Short mmCIF file of C-alpha atoms in Angstrom, two decimals:
data_model
loop_
_atom_site.label_atom_id
_atom_site.label_comp_id
_atom_site.label_asym_id
_atom_site.label_seq_id
_atom_site.Cartn_x
_atom_site.Cartn_y
_atom_site.Cartn_z
CA UNK A 263 0.00 0.00 0.00
CA UNK A 264 1.17 3.51 -0.79
CA UNK A 265 1.49 5.20 2.61
CA UNK A 266 2.83 8.45 1.16
CA UNK A 267 1.28 9.78 -2.00
CA UNK A 268 2.04 12.70 -4.28
CA UNK A 269 -0.86 12.97 -6.67
CA UNK A 270 0.68 15.45 -9.09
CA UNK A 271 3.43 13.95 -11.26
CA UNK A 272 4.35 17.37 -12.60
CA UNK A 273 3.96 21.08 -11.94
CA UNK A 274 4.96 24.03 -14.09
CA UNK A 275 5.23 27.61 -12.75
CA UNK A 276 6.65 30.93 -13.87
CA UNK A 277 9.80 32.30 -12.35
CA UNK A 278 9.02 34.54 -9.39
CA UNK A 279 5.65 32.92 -8.66
CA UNK A 280 4.80 30.50 -5.88
CA UNK A 281 5.23 26.74 -6.31
CA UNK A 282 3.01 24.54 -4.14
CA UNK A 283 3.73 20.83 -3.97
CA UNK A 284 1.34 18.55 -2.14
CA UNK A 285 1.64 15.25 -0.31
CA UNK A 286 -0.83 12.99 1.52
CA UNK A 287 -0.11 10.17 3.92
CA UNK A 288 -2.11 7.41 5.56
CA UNK A 289 0.04 6.14 8.44
CA UNK A 290 -0.83 8.03 11.62
CA UNK A 291 2.36 6.74 13.26
CA UNK A 292 4.53 9.00 11.10
CA UNK A 293 6.02 11.73 13.27
CA UNK A 294 8.48 13.41 10.92
CA UNK A 295 8.00 14.60 7.39
CA UNK A 296 10.68 15.62 4.97
CA UNK A 297 11.08 17.01 1.49
CA UNK A 298 13.93 15.98 -0.77
CA UNK A 299 14.98 17.46 -4.08
CA UNK A 300 16.55 15.39 -6.84
CA UNK A 301 18.37 16.56 -9.95
CA UNK A 302 19.05 14.13 -12.82
CA UNK A 303 22.02 11.80 -12.23
CA UNK A 304 22.26 12.86 -8.57
CA UNK A 305 21.00 11.37 -5.35
CA UNK A 306 18.16 13.03 -3.44
CA UNK A 307 19.23 15.94 -1.25
CA UNK A 308 17.47 17.01 1.91
CA UNK A 309 15.51 20.23 1.67
CA UNK A 310 13.39 20.77 4.77
CA UNK A 311 11.59 18.77 7.44
CA UNK A 312 8.83 19.19 9.99
CA UNK A 313 7.96 17.41 13.19
CA UNK A 314 4.39 16.28 13.76
CA UNK A 315 4.18 18.59 16.77
CA UNK A 316 4.44 21.61 14.50
CA UNK A 317 2.25 22.88 11.70
CA UNK A 318 4.77 25.06 9.87
CA UNK A 319 8.50 25.20 9.30
CA UNK A 320 10.24 27.84 7.24
CA UNK A 321 13.74 27.99 5.77
CA UNK A 322 14.39 30.86 3.43
CA UNK A 323 12.24 30.52 0.33
CA UNK A 324 10.95 27.13 1.45
CA UNK A 325 8.04 26.56 3.85
CA UNK A 326 6.45 23.26 4.76
CA UNK A 327 2.93 23.13 6.17
CA UNK A 328 1.51 20.13 7.99
CA UNK A 329 -2.19 19.44 8.51
CA UNK A 330 -2.31 16.37 10.74
CA UNK A 331 -6.08 16.08 10.82
CA UNK A 332 -6.13 15.88 7.03
CA UNK A 333 -2.89 13.86 6.87
CA UNK A 334 -1.64 16.36 4.34
CA UNK A 335 1.51 18.38 3.91
CA UNK A 336 2.63 20.89 1.36
CA UNK A 337 5.85 22.59 0.31
CA UNK A 338 5.73 26.23 -0.75
CA UNK A 339 8.58 27.78 -2.71
CA UNK A 340 8.47 31.58 -2.95
CA UNK A 341 9.73 33.03 -5.18
CA UNK A 342 10.36 30.14 -7.55
CA UNK A 343 13.61 30.17 -9.51
CA UNK A 344 14.65 28.20 -12.62
CA UNK A 345 17.28 26.40 -10.51
CA UNK A 346 14.44 24.95 -8.45
CA UNK A 347 13.47 22.78 -11.41
CA UNK A 348 13.89 19.22 -10.11
CA UNK A 349 11.91 16.24 -8.84
CA UNK A 350 10.61 16.81 -5.31
CA UNK A 351 9.95 13.84 -3.04
CA UNK A 352 7.85 13.91 0.07
CA UNK A 353 8.98 11.43 2.74
CA UNK A 354 7.82 10.40 6.19
CA UNK A 355 9.31 8.51 9.09
CA UNK A 356 8.68 7.26 12.59
CA UNK A 357 11.43 8.26 14.99
CA UNK A 358 11.43 4.77 16.46
CA UNK A 359 12.07 3.23 13.02
CA UNK A 360 15.64 4.45 12.88
CA UNK A 361 15.14 7.03 10.14
CA UNK A 362 13.62 4.55 7.71
CA UNK A 363 11.94 6.89 5.24
CA UNK A 364 8.82 6.14 3.22
CA UNK A 365 8.79 8.19 0.04
CA UNK A 366 6.08 9.44 -2.27
CA UNK A 367 6.32 9.05 -6.04
CA UNK A 368 7.73 12.50 -6.63
CA UNK A 369 6.60 15.65 -8.44
CA UNK A 370 8.60 17.11 -11.33
CA UNK A 371 8.71 20.88 -10.85
CA UNK A 372 9.59 23.02 -13.84
CA UNK A 373 10.16 26.73 -13.28
CA UNK A 374 10.03 28.66 -16.53
CA UNK A 375 12.10 31.84 -16.95
CA UNK B 251 34.65 14.90 -1.34
CA UNK B 252 33.24 13.77 2.00
CA UNK B 253 29.77 12.73 0.86
CA UNK B 254 28.32 9.25 0.42
CA UNK B 255 30.17 7.39 -2.33
CA UNK B 256 28.77 4.53 -4.42
CA UNK B 257 30.49 2.23 -6.85
CA UNK B 258 29.98 1.39 -9.65
CA UNK B 259 27.76 4.18 -10.92
CA UNK B 260 26.37 2.00 -13.66
CA UNK B 261 26.38 -1.77 -14.06
CA UNK B 262 25.11 -3.67 -17.09
CA UNK B 263 24.78 -7.40 -16.65
CA UNK B 264 23.12 -10.39 -18.20
CA UNK B 265 20.22 -12.13 -16.53
CA UNK B 266 21.39 -14.77 -14.09
CA UNK B 267 24.66 -13.08 -13.18
CA UNK B 268 25.52 -11.85 -9.69
CA UNK B 269 26.24 -8.18 -9.03
CA UNK B 270 27.66 -6.34 -6.03
CA UNK B 271 27.42 -2.66 -5.20
CA UNK B 272 29.59 -0.85 -2.70
CA UNK B 273 28.72 2.14 -0.53
CA UNK B 274 31.09 4.28 1.53
CA UNK B 275 29.10 6.44 3.96
CA UNK B 276 30.07 9.77 5.45
CA UNK B 277 32.83 8.82 7.87
CA UNK B 278 31.23 9.85 11.17
CA UNK B 279 27.83 8.34 10.28
CA UNK B 280 27.03 5.06 12.02
CA UNK B 281 23.77 4.34 10.22
CA UNK B 282 23.72 3.16 6.62
CA UNK B 283 20.68 2.52 4.44
CA UNK B 284 19.97 0.89 1.10
CA UNK B 285 17.06 1.99 -1.08
CA UNK B 286 15.90 1.03 -4.56
CA UNK B 287 14.32 3.44 -6.99
CA UNK B 288 12.51 2.41 -10.16
CA UNK B 289 11.36 4.71 -12.94
CA UNK B 290 8.59 7.07 -11.88
CA UNK B 291 8.69 5.99 -8.24
CA UNK B 292 10.23 7.29 -5.08
CA UNK B 293 13.04 5.45 -3.30
CA UNK B 294 11.92 2.23 -1.61
CA UNK B 295 13.58 1.14 1.63
CA UNK B 296 15.46 -2.18 1.54
CA UNK B 297 17.60 -2.50 4.67
CA UNK B 298 19.69 -0.59 7.17
CA UNK B 299 22.64 -0.98 9.51
CA UNK B 300 23.68 0.62 12.73
CA UNK B 301 27.43 0.14 12.81
CA UNK B 302 27.89 -3.48 11.70
CA UNK B 303 24.50 -4.68 12.92
CA UNK B 304 21.80 -5.14 10.28
CA UNK B 305 18.75 -3.90 12.17
CA UNK B 306 16.13 -4.51 9.52
CA UNK B 307 16.21 -6.68 6.45
CA UNK B 308 12.60 -7.72 6.10
CA UNK B 309 12.16 -5.31 3.21
CA UNK B 310 14.85 -6.93 1.07
CA UNK B 311 12.99 -7.91 -2.04
CA UNK B 312 13.85 -11.60 -2.07
CA UNK B 313 16.44 -14.02 -0.75
CA UNK B 314 18.54 -13.17 -3.80
CA UNK B 315 19.30 -9.84 -2.13
CA UNK B 316 21.80 -9.57 0.72
CA UNK B 317 23.74 -6.76 2.34
CA UNK B 318 26.73 -6.61 4.63
CA UNK B 319 28.62 -4.03 6.60
CA UNK B 320 31.39 -6.13 8.10
CA UNK B 321 33.41 -3.50 9.96
CA UNK B 322 30.76 -0.88 10.41
CA UNK B 323 32.24 1.29 7.69
CA UNK B 324 31.51 0.54 4.01
CA UNK B 325 28.65 -1.71 2.95
CA UNK B 326 27.96 -4.02 0.03
CA UNK B 327 24.65 -4.98 -1.56
CA UNK B 328 24.69 -8.20 -3.55
CA UNK B 329 22.03 -9.43 -5.94
CA UNK B 330 22.36 -13.05 -6.99
CA UNK B 331 20.89 -14.54 -10.16
CA UNK B 332 19.76 -11.18 -11.43
CA UNK B 333 16.42 -10.81 -13.21
CA UNK B 334 15.26 -8.10 -15.59
CA UNK B 335 12.95 -6.80 -12.88
CA UNK B 336 16.00 -5.99 -10.76
CA UNK B 337 16.89 -3.16 -13.16
CA UNK B 338 16.72 -0.02 -11.02
CA UNK B 339 18.77 2.64 -9.27
CA UNK B 340 20.20 1.40 -5.97
CA UNK B 341 20.72 4.25 -3.54
CA UNK B 342 22.79 4.26 -0.39
CA UNK B 343 22.32 6.78 2.41
CA UNK B 344 23.85 7.42 5.79
CA UNK B 345 22.95 9.29 8.95
CA UNK B 346 24.23 10.08 12.41
CA UNK B 347 21.87 9.98 15.39
CA UNK B 348 21.33 13.57 16.44
CA UNK B 349 20.31 15.09 19.70
CA UNK B 350 17.29 16.53 17.91
CA UNK B 351 15.81 14.00 15.52
CA UNK B 352 15.16 15.28 12.02
CA UNK B 353 14.99 12.06 10.00
CA UNK B 354 17.50 13.49 7.56
CA UNK B 355 19.47 11.05 5.44
CA UNK B 356 22.41 11.86 3.17
CA UNK B 357 22.19 10.02 -0.14
CA UNK B 358 24.85 8.96 -2.59
CA UNK B 359 24.46 9.38 -6.34
CA UNK B 360 23.30 5.80 -6.76
CA UNK B 361 24.31 2.72 -8.71
CA UNK B 362 22.19 2.07 -11.78
CA UNK B 363 21.68 -1.60 -12.62
CA UNK B 364 20.59 -2.71 -16.07
CA UNK B 365 19.83 -6.41 -16.49
CA UNK B 366 19.67 -7.56 -20.11
#
């Protein structure tokens, strides 16, 4: 079963506008949520995370929002830049699982100049 | 370069052959993970080690898959009697337990397996 799901395979936005990437999960035992970015021919790189005790975490242009009741999280990128074009993976973990991450399918973000 | 290193980057083999991938984690990291990623999917957890102890291997895809980390440093992932369905990117990651848990893993660039 797909415990972490990203329903949008792709997203295209204009440079300078906001990018919103969405993620849903089903396992209520998840207590940490992360976003990774992946460029072609590279491994995923960590972007930002949020604990289940929070509803928002911000790091520069990147903000992650968590809605536990809806089992939904989103990543906002403002303003979007062409260098942000990559595949974005949502991931979740249980602290007691030893950082074993469960990933979504990924969303290809394209930021057009 | 002090990141996670994987070798080889690309392996092409014939069905039925055995293949082995190596991963060198970040030196101070005591946890090491193997993931598999197929086209259009996110990485899928396979197994992980804390130092030399393999703490979970139930997600290894079949008994043809095995992993070792004999001295708690580098790790190897072996696939015996490869099948075409084994074609994928095999990713290694490492982490260090932190005072404040973040779940963050550091990934290598991956080893791409193509089984003909």
